PDB file of C-alpha atoms in Angstrom:
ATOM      1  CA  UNK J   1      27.503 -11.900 149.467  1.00  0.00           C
ATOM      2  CA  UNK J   2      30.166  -9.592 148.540  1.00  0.00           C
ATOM      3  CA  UNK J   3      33.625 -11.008 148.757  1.00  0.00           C
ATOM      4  CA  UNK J   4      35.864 -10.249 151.616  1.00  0.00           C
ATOM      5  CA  UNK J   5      38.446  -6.902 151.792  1.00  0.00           C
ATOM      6  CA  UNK J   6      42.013  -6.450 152.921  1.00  0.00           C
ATOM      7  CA  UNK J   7      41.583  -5.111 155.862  1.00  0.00           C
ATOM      8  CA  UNK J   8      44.472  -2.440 155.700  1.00  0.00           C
ATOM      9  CA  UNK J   9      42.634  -1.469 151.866  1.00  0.00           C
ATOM     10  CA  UNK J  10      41.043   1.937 151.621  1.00  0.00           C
ATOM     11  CA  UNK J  11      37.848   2.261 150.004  1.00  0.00           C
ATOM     12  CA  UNK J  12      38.206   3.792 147.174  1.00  0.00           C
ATOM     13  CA  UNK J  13      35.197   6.150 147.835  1.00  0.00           C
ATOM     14  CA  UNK J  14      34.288   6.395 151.417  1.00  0.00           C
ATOM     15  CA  UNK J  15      31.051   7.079 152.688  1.00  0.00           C
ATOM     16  CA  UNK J  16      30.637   9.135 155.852  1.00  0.00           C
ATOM     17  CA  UNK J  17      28.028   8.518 158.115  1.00  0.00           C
ATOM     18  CA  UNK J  18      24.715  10.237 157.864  1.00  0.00           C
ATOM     19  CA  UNK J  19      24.837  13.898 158.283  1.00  0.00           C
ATOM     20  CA  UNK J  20      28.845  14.030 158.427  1.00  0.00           C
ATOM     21  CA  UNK J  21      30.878  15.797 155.086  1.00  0.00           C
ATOM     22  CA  UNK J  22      32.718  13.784 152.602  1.00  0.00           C
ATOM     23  CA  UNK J  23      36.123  12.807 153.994  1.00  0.00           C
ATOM     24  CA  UNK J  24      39.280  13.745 151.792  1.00  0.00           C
ATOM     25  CA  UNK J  25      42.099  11.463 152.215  1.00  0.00           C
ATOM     26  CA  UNK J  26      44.975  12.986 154.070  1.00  0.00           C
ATOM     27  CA  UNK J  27      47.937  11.157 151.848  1.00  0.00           C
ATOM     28  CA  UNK J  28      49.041  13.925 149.885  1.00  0.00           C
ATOM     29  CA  UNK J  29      51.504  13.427 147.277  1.00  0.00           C
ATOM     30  CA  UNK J  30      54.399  14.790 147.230  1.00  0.00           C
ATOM     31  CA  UNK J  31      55.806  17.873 145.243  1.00  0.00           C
ATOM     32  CA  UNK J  32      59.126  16.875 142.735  1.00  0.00           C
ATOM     33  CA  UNK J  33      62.404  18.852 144.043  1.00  0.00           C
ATOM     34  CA  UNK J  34      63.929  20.747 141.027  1.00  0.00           C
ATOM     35  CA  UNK J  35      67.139  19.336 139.790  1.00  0.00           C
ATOM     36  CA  UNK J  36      70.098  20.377 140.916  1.00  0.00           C
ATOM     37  CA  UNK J  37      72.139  21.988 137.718  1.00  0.00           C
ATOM     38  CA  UNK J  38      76.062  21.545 138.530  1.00  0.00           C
ATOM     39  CA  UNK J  39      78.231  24.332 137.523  1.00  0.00           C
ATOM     40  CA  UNK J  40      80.546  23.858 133.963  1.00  0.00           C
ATOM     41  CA  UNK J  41      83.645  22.873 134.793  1.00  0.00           C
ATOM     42  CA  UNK J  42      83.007  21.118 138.139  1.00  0.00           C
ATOM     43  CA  UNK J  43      83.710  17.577 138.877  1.00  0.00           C
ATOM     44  CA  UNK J  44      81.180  15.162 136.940  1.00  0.00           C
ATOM     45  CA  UNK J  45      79.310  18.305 135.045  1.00  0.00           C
ATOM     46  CA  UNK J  46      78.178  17.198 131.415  1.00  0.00           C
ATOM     47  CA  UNK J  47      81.198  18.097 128.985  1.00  0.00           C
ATOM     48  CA  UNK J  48      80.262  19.437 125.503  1.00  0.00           C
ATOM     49  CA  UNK J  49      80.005  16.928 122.847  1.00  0.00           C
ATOM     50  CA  UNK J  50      83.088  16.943 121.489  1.00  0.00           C
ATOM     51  CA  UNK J  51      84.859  16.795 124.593  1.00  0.00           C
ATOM     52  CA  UNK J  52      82.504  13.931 125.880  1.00  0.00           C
ATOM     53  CA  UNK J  53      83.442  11.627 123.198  1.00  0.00           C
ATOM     54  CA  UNK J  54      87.393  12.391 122.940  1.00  0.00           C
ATOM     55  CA  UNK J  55      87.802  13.079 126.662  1.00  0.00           C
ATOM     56  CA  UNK J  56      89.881  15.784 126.024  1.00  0.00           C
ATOM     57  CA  UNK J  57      89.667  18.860 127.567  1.00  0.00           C
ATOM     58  CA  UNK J  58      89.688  22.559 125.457  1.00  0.00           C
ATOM     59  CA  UNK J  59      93.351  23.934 125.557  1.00  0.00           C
ATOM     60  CA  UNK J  60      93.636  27.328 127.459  1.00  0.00           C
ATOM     61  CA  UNK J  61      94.555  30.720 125.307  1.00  0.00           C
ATOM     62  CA  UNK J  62      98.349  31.361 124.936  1.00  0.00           C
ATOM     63  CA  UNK J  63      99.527  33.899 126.966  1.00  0.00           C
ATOM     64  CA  UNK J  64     100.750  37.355 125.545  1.00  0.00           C
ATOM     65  CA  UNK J  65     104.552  38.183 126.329  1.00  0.00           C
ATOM     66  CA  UNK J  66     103.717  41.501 127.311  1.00  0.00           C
ATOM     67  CA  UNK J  67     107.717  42.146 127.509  1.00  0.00           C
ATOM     68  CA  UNK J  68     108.839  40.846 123.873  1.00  0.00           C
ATOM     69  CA  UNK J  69     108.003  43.716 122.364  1.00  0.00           C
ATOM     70  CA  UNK J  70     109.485  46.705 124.798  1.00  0.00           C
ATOM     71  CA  UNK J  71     112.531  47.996 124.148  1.00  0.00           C
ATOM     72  CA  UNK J  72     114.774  49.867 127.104  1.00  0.00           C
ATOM     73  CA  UNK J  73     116.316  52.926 125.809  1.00  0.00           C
ATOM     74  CA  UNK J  74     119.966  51.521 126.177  1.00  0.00           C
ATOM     75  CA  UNK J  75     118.710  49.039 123.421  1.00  0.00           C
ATOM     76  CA  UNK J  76     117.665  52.296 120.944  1.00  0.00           C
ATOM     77  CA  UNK J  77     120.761  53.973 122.208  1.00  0.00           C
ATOM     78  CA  UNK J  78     122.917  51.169 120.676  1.00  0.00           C
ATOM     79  CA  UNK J  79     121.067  50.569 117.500  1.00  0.00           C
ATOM     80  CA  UNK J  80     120.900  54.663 117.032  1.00  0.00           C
ATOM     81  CA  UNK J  81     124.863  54.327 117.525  1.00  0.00           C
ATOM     82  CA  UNK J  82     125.416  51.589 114.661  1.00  0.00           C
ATOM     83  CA  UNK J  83     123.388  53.714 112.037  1.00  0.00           C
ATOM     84  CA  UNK J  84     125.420  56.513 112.973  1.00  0.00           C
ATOM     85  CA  UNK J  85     128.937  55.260 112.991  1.00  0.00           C
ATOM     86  CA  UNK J  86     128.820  54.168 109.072  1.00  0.00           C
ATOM     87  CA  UNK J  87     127.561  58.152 108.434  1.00  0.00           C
ATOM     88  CA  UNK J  88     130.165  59.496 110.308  1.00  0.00           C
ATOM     89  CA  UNK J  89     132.439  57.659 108.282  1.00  0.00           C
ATOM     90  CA  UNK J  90     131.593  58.257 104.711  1.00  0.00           C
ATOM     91  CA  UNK J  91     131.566  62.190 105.699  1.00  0.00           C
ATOM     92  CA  UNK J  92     134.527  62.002 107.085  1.00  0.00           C
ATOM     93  CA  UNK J  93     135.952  60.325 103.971  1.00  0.00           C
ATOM     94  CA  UNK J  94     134.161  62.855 101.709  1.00  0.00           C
ATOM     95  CA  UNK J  95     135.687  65.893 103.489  1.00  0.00           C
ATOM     96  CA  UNK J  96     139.154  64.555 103.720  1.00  0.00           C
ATOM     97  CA  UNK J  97     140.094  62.753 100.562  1.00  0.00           C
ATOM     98  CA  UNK J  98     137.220  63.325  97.996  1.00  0.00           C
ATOM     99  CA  UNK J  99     137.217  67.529  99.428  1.00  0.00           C
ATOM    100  CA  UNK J 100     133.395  68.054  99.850  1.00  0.00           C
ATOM    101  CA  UNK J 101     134.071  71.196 101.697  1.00  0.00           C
ATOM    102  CA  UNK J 102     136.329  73.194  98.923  1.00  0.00           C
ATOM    103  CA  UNK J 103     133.890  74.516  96.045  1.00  0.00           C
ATOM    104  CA  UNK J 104     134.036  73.844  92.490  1.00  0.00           C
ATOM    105  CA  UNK J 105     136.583  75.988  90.521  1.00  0.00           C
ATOM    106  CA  UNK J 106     136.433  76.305  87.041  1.00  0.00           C
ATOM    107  CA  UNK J 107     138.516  77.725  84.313  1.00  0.00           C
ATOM    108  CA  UNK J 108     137.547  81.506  82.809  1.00  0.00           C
ATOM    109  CA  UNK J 109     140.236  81.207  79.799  1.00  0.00           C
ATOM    110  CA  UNK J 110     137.340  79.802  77.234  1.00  0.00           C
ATOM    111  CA  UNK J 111     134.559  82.137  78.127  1.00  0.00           C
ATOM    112  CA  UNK J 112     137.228  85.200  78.097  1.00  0.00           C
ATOM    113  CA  UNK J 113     138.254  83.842  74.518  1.00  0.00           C
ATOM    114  CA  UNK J 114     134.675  83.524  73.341  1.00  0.00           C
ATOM    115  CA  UNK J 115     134.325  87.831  74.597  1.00  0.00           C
ATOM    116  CA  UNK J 116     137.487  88.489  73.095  1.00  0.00           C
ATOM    117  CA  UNK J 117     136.745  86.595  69.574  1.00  0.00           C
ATOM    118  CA  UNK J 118     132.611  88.698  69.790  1.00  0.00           C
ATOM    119  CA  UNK J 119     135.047  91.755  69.570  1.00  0.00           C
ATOM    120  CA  UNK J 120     132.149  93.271  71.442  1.00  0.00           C
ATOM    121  CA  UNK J 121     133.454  94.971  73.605  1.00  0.00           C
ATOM    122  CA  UNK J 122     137.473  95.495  75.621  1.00  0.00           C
ATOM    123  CA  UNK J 123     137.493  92.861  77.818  1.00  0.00           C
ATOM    124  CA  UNK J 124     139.536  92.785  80.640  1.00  0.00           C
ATOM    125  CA  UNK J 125     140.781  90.754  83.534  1.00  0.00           C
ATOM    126  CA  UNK J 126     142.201  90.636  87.019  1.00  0.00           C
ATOM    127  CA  UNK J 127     145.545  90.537  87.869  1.00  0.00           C
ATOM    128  CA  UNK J 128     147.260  90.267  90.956  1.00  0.00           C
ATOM    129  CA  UNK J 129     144.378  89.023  93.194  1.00  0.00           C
ATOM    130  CA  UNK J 130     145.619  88.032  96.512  1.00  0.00           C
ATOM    131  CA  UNK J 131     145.842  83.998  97.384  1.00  0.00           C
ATOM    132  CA  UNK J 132     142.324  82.593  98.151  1.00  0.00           C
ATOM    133  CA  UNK J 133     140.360  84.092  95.260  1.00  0.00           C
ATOM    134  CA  UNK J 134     138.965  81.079  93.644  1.00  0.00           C
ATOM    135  CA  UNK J 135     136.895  81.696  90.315  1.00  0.00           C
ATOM    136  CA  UNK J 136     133.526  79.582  90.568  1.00  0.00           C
ATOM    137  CA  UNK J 137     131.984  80.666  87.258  1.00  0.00           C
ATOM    138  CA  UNK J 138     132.494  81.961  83.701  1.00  0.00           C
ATOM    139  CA  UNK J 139     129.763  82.360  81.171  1.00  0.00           C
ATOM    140  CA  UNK J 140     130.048  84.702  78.199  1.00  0.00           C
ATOM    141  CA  UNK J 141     126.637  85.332  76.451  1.00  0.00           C
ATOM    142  CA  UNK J 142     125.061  87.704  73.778  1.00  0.00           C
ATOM    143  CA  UNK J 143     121.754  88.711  74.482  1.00  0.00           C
ATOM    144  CA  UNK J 144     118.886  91.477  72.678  1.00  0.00           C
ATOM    145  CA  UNK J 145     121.203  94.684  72.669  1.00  0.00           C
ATOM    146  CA  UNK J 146     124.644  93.298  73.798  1.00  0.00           C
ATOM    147  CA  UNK J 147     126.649  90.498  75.434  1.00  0.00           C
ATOM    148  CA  UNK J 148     127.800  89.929  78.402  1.00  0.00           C
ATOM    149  CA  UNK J 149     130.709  88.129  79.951  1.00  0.00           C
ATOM    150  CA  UNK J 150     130.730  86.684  83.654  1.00  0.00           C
ATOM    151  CA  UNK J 151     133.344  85.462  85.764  1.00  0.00           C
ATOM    152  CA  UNK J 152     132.627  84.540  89.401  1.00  0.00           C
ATOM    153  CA  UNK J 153     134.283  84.419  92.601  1.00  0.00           C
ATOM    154  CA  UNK J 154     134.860  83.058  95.768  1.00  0.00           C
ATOM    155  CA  UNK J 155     136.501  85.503  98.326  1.00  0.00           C
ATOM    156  CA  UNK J 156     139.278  84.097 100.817  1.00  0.00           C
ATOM    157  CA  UNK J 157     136.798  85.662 103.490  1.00  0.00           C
ATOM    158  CA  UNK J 158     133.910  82.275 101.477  1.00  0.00           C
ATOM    159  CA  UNK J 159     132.044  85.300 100.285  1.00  0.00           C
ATOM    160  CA  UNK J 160     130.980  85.663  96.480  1.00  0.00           C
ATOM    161  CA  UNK J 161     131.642  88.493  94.140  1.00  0.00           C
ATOM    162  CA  UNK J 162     131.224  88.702  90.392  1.00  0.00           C
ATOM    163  CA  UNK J 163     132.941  90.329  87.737  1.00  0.00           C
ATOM    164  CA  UNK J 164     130.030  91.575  84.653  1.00  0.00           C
ATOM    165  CA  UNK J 165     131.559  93.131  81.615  1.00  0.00           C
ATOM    166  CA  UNK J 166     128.638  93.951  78.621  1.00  0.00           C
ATOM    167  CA  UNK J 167     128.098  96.771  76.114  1.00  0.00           C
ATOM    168  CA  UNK J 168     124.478  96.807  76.823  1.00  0.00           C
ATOM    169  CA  UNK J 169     123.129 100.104  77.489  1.00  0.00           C
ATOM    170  CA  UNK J 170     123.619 100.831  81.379  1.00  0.00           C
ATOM    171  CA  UNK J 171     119.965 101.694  81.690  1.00  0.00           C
ATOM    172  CA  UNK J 172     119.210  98.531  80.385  1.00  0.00           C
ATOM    173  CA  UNK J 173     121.864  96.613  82.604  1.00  0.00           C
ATOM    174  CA  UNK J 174     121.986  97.802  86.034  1.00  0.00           C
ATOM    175  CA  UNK J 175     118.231  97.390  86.585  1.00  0.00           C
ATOM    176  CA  UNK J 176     119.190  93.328  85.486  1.00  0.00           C
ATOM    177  CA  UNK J 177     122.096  93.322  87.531  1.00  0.00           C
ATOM    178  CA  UNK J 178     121.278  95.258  90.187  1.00  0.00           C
ATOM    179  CA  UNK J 179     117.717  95.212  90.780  1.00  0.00           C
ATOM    180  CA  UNK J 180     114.930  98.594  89.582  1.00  0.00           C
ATOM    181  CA  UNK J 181     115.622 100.197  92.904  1.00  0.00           C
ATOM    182  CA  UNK J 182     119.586 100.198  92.547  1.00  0.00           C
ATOM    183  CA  UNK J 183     120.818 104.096  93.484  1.00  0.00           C
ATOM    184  CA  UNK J 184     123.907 105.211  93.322  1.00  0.00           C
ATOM    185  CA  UNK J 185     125.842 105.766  96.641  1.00  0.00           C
ATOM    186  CA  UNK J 186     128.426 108.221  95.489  1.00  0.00           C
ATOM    187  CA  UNK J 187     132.130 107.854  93.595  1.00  0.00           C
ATOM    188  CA  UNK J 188     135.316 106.063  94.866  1.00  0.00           C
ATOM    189  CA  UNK J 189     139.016 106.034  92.918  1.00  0.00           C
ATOM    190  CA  UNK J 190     139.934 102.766  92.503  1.00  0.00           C
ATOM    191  CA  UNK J 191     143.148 101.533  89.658  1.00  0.00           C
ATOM    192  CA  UNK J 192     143.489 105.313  88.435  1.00  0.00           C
ATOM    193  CA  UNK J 193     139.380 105.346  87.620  1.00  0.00           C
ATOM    194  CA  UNK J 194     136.175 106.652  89.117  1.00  0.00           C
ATOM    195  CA  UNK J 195     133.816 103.946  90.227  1.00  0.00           C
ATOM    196  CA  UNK J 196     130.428 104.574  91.007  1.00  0.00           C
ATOM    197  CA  UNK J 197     129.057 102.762  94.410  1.00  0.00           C
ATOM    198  CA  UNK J 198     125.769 101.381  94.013  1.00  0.00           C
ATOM    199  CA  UNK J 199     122.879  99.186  96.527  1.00  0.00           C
ATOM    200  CA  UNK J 200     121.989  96.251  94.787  1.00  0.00           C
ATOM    201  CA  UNK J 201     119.502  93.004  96.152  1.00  0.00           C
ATOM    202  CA  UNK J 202     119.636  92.156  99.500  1.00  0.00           C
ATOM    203  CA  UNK J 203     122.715  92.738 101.599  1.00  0.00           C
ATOM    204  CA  UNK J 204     124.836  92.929  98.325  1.00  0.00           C
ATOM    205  CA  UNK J 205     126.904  95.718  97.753  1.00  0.00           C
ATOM    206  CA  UNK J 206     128.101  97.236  93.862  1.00  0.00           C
ATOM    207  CA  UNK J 207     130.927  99.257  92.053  1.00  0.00           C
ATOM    208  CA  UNK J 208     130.043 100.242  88.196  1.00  0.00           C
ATOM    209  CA  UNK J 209     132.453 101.957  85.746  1.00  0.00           C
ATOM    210  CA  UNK J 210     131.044 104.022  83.136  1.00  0.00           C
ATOM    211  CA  UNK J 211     132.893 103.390  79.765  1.00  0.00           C
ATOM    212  CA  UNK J 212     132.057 105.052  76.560  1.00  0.00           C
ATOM    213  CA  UNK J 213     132.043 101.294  74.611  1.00  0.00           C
ATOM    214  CA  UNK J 214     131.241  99.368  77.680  1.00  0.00           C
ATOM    215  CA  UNK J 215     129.695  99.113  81.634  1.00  0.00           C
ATOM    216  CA  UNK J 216     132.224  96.959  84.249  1.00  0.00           C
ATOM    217  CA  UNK J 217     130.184  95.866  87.513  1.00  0.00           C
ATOM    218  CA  UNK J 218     131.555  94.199  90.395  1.00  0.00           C
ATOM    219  CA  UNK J 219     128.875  93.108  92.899  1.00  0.00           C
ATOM    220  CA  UNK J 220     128.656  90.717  95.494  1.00  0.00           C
ATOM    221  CA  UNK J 221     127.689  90.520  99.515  1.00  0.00           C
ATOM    222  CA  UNK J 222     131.741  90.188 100.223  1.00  0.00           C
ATOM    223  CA  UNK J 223     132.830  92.684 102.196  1.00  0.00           C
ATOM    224  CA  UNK J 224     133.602  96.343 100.968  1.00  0.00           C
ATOM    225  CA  UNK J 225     137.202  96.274 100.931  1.00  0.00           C
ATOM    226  CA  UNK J 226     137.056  93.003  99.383  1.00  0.00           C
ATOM    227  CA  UNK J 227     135.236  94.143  96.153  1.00  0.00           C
ATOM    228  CA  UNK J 228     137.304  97.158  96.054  1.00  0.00           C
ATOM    229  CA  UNK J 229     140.222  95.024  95.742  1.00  0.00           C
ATOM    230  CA  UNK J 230     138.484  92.909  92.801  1.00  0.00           C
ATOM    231  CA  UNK J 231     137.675  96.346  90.951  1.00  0.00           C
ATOM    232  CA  UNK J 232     141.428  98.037  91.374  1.00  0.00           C
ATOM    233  CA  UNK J 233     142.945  94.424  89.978  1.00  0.00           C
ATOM    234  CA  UNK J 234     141.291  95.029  86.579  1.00  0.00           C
ATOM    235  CA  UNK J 235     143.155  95.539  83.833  1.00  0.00           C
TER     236      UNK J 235
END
């Protein structure tokens, strides 16, 4: 005899009855749900490992002070004022006590003594120039063919002129002085001599007496009358 069954037990392989199909047990089992994966961040989600075992949660990025860095223009306005002022100043004080606007002036005696000691040539100078004639320049040189003395000036109209005294041949020294295409412009008395008027470089403007043992220029962009005035006060 086979020993007795649970009555609630199901046989493990049932047998239908004669001519019936095999019948498939209608306990299914059931299907796992997926997980549910909580968002980072959100109460009781899974920190990273380092935060896990301090507790301490990753500080945030500092925030950029967008403002820090702009300026307003009343800001460059003031700093453009205090790098002005000390300018203003120091031209101020270089105009009015250390005379940055009044121009060098030199002394002609020594080159005038160095022409006069060549004996190359009569050398002469002005006299009775009106106030404001300032001489700038004096240079007295010897060169191939001649020498040459130079005396500059400053008109009272802040013009330049310039006094040129040389025995080198005039062929030779108005095409220096004066430039290739110099022409003459006609004659003009001047002192009790004949001057000859001459173009010279740009908007300058020349007189040139003719002398047996020497040539006498005056040339400049001062104004006509001016370096008619120069030419009649040589002596």
């Amino acid at each position: 005899m086979e020993p007795a069954q649970p009555a609630d037990r199901v046989p493990a392989d049932p047998t239908p009855p004669d001519g019936q199909p095999p019948v498939t047990p209608s306990a299914a089992v059931p299907q796992a749900e997926p997980a549910l994966v909580e968002p980072a961040g959100a109460p009781g989600a899974a920190q990273p490992d380092g935060a896990a075992e301090t507790g301490e949660q990753p500080a945030p990025p500092p925030a950029v002070d967008t403002h820090k860095s702009e300026r307003s223009p009343k800001d460059m306005a003031i700093s453009l004022l205090v790098l002005l002022v000390p300018i203003a100043l120091l031209l101020a004080f270089y105009r009015g006590f250390l005379g940055g606007d009044q121009p060098t002036t030199v002394d002609p005696a020594p080159a005038v003594e160095s022409a006069r000691a060549a004996n190359a040539f009569p050398v002469s100078e002005p006299a009775g120039l009106a106030d404001g004639w300032r001489t700038v320049s004096a240079n007295f040189q010897t060169v191939d063919g001649g020498s040459s003395l130079r005396i500059g000036y400053l008109t009272p109209e802040g013009r330049g002129a310039q006094l040129v005294q040389s025995n080198v041949p005039p062929e030779r020294l108005l095409p220096t002085e004066l430039t290739a295409e110099a022409q003459p412009q006609g004659q003009t008395d001047l002192g009790g001599r004949t001057w000859q008027r001459y173009t010279a470089r740009g908007n300058e403007q020349a007189l040139v007496l003719l002398e047996p043992d020497r040539t006498v220029i005056v040339v400049g962009d001062a104004r006509d009358n001016e370096l008619r005035h120069l030419a009649a006060a040589i002596r």
